[in-house]
Short mmCIF file of C-alpha atoms and ligand atoms in Angstrom, two decimals:
data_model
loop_
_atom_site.label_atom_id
_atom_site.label_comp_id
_atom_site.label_asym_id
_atom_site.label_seq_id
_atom_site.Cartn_x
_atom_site.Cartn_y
_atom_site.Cartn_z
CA UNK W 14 -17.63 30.94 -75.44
CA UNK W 15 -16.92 27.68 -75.59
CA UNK W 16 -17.88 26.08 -79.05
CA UNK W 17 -16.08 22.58 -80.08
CA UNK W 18 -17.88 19.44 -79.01
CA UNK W 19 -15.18 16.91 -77.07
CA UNK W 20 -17.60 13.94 -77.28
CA UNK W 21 -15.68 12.01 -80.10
CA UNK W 22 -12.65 12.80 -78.09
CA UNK W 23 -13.59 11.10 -74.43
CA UNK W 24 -13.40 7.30 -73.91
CA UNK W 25 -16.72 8.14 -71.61
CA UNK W 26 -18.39 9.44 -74.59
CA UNK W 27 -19.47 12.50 -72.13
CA UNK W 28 -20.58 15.79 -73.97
CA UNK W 29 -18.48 18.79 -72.98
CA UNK W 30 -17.31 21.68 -74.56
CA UNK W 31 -13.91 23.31 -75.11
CA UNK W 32 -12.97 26.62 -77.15
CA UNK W 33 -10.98 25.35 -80.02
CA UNK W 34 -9.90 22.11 -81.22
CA UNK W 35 -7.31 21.35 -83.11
CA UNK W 36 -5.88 17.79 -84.22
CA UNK W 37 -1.80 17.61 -84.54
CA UNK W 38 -0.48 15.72 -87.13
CA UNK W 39 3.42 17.25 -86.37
CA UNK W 40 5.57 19.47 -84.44
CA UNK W 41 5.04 22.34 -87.15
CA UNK W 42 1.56 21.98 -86.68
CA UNK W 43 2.12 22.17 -82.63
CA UNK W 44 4.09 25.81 -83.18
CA UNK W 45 1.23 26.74 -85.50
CA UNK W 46 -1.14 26.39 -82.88
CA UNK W 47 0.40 27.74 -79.98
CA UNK W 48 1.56 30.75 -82.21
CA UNK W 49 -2.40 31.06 -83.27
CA UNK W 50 -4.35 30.29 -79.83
CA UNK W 51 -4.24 31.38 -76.69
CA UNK W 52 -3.52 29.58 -73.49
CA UNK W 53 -4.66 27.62 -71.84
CA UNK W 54 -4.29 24.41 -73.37
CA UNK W 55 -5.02 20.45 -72.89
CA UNK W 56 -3.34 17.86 -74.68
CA UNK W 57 -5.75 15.09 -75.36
CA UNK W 58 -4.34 11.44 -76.93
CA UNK W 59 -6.81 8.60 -76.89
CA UNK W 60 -8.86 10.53 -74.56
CA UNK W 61 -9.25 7.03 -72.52
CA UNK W 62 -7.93 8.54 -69.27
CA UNK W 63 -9.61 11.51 -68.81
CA UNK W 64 -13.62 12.31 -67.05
CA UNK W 65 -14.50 15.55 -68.64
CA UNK W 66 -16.36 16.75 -65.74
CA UNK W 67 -17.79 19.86 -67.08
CA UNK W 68 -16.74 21.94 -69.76
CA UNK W 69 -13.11 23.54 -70.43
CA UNK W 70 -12.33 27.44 -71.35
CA UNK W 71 -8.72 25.77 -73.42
CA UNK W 72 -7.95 24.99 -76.20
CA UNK W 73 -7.53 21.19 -77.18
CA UNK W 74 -4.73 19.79 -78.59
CA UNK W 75 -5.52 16.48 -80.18
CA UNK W 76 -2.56 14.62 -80.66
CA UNK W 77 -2.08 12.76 -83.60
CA UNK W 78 1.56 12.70 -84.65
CA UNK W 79 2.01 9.19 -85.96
CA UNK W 80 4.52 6.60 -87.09
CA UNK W 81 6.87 3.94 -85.59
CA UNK W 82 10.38 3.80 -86.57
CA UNK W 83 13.55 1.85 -85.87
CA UNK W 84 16.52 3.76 -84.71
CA UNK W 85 19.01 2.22 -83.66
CA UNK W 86 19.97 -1.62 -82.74
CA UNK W 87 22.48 -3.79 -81.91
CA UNK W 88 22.54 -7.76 -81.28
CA UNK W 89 20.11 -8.00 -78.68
CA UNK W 90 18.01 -4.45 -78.67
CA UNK W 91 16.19 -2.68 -80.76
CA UNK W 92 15.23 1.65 -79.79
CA UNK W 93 12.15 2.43 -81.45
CA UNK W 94 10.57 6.07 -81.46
CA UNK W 95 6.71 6.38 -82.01
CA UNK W 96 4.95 9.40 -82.92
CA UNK W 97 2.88 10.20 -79.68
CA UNK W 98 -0.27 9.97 -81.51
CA UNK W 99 0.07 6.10 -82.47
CA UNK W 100 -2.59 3.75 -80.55
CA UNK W 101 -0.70 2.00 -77.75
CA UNK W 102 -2.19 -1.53 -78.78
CA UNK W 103 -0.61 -0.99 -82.09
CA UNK W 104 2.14 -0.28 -81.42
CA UNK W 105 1.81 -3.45 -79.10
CA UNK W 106 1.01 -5.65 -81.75
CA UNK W 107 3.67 -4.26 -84.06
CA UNK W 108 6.31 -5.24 -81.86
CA UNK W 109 4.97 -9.05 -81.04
CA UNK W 110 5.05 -9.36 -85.35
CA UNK W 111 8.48 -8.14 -85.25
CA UNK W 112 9.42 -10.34 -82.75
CA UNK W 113 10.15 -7.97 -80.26
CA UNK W 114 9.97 -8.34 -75.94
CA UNK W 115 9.06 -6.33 -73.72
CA UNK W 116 5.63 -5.05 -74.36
CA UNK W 117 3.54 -7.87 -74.51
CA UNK W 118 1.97 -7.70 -71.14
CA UNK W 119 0.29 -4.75 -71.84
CA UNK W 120 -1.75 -5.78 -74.60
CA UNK W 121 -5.04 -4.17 -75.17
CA UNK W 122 -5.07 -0.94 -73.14
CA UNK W 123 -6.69 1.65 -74.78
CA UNK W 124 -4.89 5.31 -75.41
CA UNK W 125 -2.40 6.49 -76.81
CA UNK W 126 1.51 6.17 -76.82
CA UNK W 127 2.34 9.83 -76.00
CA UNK W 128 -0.36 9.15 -72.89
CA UNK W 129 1.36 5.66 -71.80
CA UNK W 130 4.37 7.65 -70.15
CA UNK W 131 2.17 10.57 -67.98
CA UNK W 132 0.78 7.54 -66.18
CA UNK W 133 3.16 5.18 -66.42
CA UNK W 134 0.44 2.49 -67.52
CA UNK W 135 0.84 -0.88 -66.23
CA UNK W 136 -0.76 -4.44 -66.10
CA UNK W 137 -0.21 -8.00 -65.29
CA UNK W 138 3.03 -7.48 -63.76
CA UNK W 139 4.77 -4.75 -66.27
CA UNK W 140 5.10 -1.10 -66.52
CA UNK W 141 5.81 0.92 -69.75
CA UNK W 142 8.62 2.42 -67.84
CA UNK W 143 10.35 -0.74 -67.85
CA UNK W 144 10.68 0.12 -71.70
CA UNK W 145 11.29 3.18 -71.48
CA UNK W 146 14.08 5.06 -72.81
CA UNK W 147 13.53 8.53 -73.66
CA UNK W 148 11.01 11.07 -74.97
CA UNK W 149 10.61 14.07 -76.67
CA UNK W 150 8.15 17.14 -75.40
CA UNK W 151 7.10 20.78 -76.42
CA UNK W 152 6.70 23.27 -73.92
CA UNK W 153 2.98 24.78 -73.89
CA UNK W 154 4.44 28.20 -72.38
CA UNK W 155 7.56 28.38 -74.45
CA UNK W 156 7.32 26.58 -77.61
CA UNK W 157 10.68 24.82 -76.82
CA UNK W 158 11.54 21.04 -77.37
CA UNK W 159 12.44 18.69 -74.11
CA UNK W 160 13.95 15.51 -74.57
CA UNK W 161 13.53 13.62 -70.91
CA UNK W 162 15.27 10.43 -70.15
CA UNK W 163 14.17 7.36 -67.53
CA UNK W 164 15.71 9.34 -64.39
CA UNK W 165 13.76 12.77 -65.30
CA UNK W 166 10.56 11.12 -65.60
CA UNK W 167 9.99 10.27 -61.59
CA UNK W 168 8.13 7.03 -62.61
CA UNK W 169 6.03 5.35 -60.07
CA UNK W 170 3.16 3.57 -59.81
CA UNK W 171 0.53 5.20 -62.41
CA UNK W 172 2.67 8.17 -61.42
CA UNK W 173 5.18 10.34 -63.51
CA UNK W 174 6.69 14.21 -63.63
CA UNK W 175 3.84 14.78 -65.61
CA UNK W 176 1.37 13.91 -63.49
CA UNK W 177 3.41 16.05 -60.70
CA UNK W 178 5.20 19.20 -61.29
CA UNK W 179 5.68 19.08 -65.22
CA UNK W 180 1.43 18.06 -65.34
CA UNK W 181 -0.17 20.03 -68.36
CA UNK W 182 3.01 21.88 -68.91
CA UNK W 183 3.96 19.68 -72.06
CA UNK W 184 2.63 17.97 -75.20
CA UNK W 185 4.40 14.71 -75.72
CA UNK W 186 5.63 14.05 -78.92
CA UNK W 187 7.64 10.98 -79.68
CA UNK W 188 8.01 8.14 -77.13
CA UNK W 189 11.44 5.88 -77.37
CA UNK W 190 11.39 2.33 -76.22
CA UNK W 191 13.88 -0.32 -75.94
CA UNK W 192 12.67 -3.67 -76.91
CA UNK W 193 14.52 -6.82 -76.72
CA UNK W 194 15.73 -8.76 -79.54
CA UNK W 195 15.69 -11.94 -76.53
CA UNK W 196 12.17 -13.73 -75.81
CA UNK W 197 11.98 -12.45 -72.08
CA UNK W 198 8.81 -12.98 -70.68
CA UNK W 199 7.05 -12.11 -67.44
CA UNK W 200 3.91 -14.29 -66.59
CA UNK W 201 4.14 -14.02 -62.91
CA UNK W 202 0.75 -12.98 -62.43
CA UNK W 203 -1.36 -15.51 -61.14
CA UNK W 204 -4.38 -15.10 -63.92
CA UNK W 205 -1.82 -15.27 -66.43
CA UNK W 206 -0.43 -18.81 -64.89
CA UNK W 207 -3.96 -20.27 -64.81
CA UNK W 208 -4.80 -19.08 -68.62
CA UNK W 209 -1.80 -20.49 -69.80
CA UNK W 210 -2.14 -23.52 -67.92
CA UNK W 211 -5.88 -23.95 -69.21
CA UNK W 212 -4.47 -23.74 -72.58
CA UNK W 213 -1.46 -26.58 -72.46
CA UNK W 214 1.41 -23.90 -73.11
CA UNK W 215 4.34 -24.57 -71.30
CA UNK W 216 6.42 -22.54 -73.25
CA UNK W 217 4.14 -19.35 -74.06
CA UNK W 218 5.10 -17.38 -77.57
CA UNK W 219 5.24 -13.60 -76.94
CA UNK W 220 1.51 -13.36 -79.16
CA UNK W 221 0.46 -16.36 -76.64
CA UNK W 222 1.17 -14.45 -73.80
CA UNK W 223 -0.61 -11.50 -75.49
CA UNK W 224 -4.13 -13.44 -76.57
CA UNK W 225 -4.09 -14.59 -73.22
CA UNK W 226 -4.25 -10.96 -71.75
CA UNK W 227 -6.52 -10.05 -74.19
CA UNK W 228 -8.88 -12.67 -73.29
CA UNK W 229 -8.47 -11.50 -69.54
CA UNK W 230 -9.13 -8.05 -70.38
CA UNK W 231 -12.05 -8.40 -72.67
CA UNK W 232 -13.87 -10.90 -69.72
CA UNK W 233 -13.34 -8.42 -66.86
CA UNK W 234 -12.93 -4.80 -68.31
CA UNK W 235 -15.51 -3.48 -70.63
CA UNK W 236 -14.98 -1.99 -74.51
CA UNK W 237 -14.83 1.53 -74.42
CA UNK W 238 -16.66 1.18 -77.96
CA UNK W 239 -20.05 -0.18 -76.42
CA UNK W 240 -19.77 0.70 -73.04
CA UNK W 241 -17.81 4.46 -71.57
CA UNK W 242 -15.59 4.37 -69.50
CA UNK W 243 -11.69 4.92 -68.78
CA UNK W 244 -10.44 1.30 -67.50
CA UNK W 245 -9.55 1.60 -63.50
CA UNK W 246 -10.99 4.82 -62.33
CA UNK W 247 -9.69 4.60 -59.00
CA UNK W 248 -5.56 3.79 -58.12
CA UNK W 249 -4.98 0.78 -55.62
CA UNK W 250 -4.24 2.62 -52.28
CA UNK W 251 -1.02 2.20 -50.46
CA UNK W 252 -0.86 1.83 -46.81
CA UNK W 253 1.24 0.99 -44.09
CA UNK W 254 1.65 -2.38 -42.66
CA UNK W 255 0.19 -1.56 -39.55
CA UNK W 256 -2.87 0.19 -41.24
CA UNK W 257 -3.46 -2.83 -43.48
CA UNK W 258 -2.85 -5.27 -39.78
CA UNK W 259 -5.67 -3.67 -38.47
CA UNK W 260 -7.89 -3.94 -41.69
CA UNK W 261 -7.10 -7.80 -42.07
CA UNK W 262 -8.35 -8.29 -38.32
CA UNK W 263 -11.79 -6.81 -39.36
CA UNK W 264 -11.52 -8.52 -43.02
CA UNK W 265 -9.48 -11.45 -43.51
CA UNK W 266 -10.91 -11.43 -46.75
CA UNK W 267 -9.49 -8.01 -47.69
CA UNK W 268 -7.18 -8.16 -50.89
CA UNK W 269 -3.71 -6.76 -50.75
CA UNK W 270 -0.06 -7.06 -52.06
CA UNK W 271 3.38 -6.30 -51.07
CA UNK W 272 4.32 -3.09 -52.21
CA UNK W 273 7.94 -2.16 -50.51
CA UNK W 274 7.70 -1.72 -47.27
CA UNK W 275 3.82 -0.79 -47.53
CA UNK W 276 0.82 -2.55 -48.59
CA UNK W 277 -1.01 -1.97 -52.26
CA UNK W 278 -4.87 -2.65 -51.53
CA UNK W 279 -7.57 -3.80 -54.10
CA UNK W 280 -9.65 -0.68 -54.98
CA UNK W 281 -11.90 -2.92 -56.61
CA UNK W 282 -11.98 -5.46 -53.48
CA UNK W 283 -12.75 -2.32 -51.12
CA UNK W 284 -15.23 -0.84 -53.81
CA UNK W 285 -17.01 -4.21 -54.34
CA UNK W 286 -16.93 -4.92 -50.37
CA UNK W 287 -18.62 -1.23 -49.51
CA UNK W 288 -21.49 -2.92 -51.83
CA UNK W 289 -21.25 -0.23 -55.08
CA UNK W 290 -20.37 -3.46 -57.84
CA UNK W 291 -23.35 -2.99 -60.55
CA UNK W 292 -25.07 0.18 -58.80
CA UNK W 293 -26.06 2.51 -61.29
CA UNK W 294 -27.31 5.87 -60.41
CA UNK W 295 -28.03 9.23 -63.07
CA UNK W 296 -26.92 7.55 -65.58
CA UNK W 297 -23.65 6.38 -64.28
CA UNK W 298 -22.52 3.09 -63.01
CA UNK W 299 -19.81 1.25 -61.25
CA UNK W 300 -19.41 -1.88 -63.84
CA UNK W 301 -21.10 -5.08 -62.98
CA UNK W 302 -17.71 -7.68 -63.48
CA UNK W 303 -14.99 -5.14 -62.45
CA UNK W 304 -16.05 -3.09 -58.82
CA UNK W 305 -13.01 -0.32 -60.07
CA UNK W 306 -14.27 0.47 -63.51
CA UNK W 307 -16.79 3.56 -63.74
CA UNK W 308 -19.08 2.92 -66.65
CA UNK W 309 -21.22 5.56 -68.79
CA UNK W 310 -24.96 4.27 -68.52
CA UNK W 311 -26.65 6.93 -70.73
CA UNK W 312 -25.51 10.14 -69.46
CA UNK W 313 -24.01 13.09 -71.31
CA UNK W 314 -22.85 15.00 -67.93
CA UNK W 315 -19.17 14.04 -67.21
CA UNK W 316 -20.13 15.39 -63.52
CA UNK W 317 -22.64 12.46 -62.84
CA UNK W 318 -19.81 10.07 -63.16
CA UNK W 319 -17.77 12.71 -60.65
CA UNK W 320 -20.36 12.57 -58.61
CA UNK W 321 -20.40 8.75 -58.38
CA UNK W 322 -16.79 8.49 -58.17
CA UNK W 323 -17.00 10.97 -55.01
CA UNK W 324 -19.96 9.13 -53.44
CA UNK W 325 -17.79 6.17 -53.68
CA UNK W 326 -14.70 7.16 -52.23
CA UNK W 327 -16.41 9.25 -49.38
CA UNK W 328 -18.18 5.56 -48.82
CA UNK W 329 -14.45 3.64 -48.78
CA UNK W 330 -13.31 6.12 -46.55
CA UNK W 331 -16.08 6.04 -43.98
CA UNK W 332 -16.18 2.14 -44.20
CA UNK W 333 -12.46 1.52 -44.23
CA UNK W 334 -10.49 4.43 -43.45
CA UNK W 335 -8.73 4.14 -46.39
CA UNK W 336 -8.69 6.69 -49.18
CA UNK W 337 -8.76 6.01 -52.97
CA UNK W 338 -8.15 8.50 -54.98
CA UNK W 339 -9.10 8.82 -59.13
CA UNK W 340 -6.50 7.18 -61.48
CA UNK W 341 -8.10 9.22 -64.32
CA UNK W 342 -7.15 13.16 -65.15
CA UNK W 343 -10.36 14.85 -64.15
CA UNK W 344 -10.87 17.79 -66.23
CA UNK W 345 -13.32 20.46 -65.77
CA UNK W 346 -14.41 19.72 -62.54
CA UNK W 347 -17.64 21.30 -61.64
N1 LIG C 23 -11.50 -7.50 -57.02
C1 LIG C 23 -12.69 -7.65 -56.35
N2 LIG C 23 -13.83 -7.13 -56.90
C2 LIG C 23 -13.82 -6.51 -58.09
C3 LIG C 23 -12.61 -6.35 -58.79
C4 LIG C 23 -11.44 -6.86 -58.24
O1 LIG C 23 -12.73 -8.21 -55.26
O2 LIG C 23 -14.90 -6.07 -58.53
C5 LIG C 23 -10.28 -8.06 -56.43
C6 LIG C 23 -10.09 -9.51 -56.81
O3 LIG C 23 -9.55 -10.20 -55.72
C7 LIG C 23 -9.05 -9.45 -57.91
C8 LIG C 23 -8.20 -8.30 -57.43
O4 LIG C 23 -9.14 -7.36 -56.91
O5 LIG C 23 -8.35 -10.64 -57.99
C9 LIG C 23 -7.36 -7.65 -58.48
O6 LIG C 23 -8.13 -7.35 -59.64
P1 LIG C 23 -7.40 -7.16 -61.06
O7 LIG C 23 -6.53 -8.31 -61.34
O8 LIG C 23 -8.44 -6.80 -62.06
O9 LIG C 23 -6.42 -5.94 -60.80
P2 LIG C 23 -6.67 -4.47 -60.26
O10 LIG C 23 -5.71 -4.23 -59.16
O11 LIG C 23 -8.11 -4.22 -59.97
C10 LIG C 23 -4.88 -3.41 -61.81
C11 LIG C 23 -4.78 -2.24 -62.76
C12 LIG C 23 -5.42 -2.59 -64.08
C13 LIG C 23 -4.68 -3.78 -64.68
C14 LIG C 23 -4.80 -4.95 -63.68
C15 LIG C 23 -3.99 -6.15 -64.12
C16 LIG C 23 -4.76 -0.29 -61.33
C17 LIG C 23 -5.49 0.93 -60.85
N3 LIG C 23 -5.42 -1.07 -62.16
O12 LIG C 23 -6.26 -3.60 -61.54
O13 LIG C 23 -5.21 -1.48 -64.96
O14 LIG C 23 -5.23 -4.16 -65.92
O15 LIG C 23 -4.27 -4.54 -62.38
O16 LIG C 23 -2.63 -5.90 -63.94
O17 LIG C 23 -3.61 -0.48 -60.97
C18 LIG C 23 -6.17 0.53 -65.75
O18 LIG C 23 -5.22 1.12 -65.22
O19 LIG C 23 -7.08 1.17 -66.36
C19 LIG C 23 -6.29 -0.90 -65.60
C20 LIG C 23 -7.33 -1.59 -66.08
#
């Protein structure tokens, strides 16, 4: 049955199958697919957030709607709409040439744009949702065009309606952002500080502030080119205060961070801790300089990083009580 090859398609560079494939270019060709395939269906963008764990009975969307365009402005703003099928650090890099805020932090994280809103990506302090203004969907089951604003979206941490009760419903077309015409700048995070400091720059240039994160991403996280994987595989749990008082008493090592009234632990902390950092087993590996990164390490089974990733978090969970669940969209699962 199944006959396309998704290995191009999957930042892990894992072999599975699907039934059709078909690359988007525009909303025509979206109707022309969906009038010429059968359910069910999976949207794929940069395929860098996604473990295919075994193969799929759908048919793949591969979207590659492209372009970036101004809309509107006024004084201080700019609302830019890009085609869901642009590459996130693109579109990152477009927007430091034009001078524009807001976007900066995320440098360098692989995917797509239509992707960035499903899990709300985030680093070094800064969410895409902070961005956000609006975006533009077709329904899978009815053909029919959805425009959602900030408030439909149910952003959270990694977390959005389509991760929840819109998940796989919709393929994401257009994403609108609000950039600022303003420098406005956000280097509270602490690796940030001491990069900037290391460098003399008081007074950091957004495409400062963006080389810097680059250079913190390329030591730590590895390239998807050379080496598969899907960036953090795992979310950082969040606990209660109590839970994580009675953790610090046993580790007063353990890493964690005010999130409201909870706690948001290290994955990678509790990971490296439990002893997995650098383990490699059937051909897939937790990364040697990041204990929350899943790495490829010669296999063409999706399921023998699964079965890592559930080794591991059985391990957290009998060490720490604490359970981590997958960041990435686990398709296929065997
Ligand atoms: N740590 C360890 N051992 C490790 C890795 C990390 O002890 O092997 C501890 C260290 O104390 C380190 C701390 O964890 O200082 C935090 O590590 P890091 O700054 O790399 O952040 P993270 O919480 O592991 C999150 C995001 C990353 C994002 C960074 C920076 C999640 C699931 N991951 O990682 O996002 O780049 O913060 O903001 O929230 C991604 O989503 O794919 C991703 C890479």
């Amino acid at each position: 049955m199944s006959s396309a090859s998704l290995q191009p398609f999957n930042s892990f560079g894992v072999n599975a199958h699907c039934k059709n494939l078909i690359k988007i270019y525009s909303e025509q060709d979206i109707y022309d697919a969906l009038l010429t395939y059968e359910a069910p269906y999976n949207v794929i963008g940069g395929g860098s957030n996604i473990l295919l764990a075994g193969d799929l009975e759908s048919t793949v969307l591969v979207n590659q709607i492209k372009g970036i365009q101004v809309v509107d402005e006024d004084d201080n703003h700019v609302l830019l709409t890009v085609g869901g099928g642009e590459n996130w650090h693109n579109l990152v890099l477009w927007s430091i040439s034009h001078n524009l805020s807001g976007l900066q932090n995320l440098s360098l994280i692989p995917g797509s744009v239509g992707a960035a809103p499903i899990q709300n990506i985030g680093a070094y302090g800064v969410e895409q949702s902070q961005c956000f203004h609006s975006l533009r969907a077709i329904s899978l089951s009815t053909g029919l065009t959805k425009v959602y604003y900030k408030e439909d979206c149910q952003f959270g941490y990694r977390d959005s309606v389509f991760k929840k009760e819109d998940a796989g419903k919709y393929i994401i077309t257009h994403v609108t952002y609000i950039l600022s015409k303003k420098v406005e700048i956000n280097v509270s995070y602490g690796a940030i500080q001491a990069e900037l400091k290391n460098r003399n720059i008081e007074d950091p240039t957004l495409k400062q502030i963006s080389d810097v994160i680059c250079d913190i991403r390329v030591s730590k996280l590895p390239d998807p080119l050379l080496i598969g994987n899907a960036g953090s595989f795992f979310k950082n749990p969040i606990i209660t205060e109590q839970a994580y008082e009675d953790l610090l008493l046993k580790y007063p090592d353990i890493v964690a961070y005010p999130a409201n009234d909870k706690m948001k632990l290290s994955a990678g902390w509790l990971i490296d801790r439990a002893g997995w950092k650098g383990h490699s087993q059937n051909g897939a590996a937790v990364y040697k300089n990041h204990a929350l990164v899943l790495i490829n390490d010669g296999t063409d089974n999706g399921g023998d990083i699964w079965q890592l990733a559930m080794d591991i978090q059985a391990d957290v969970l009998s060490k720490f009580g604490v359970e981590i669940v997958p960041e990435v969209n686990v398709w296929g699962r065997p």
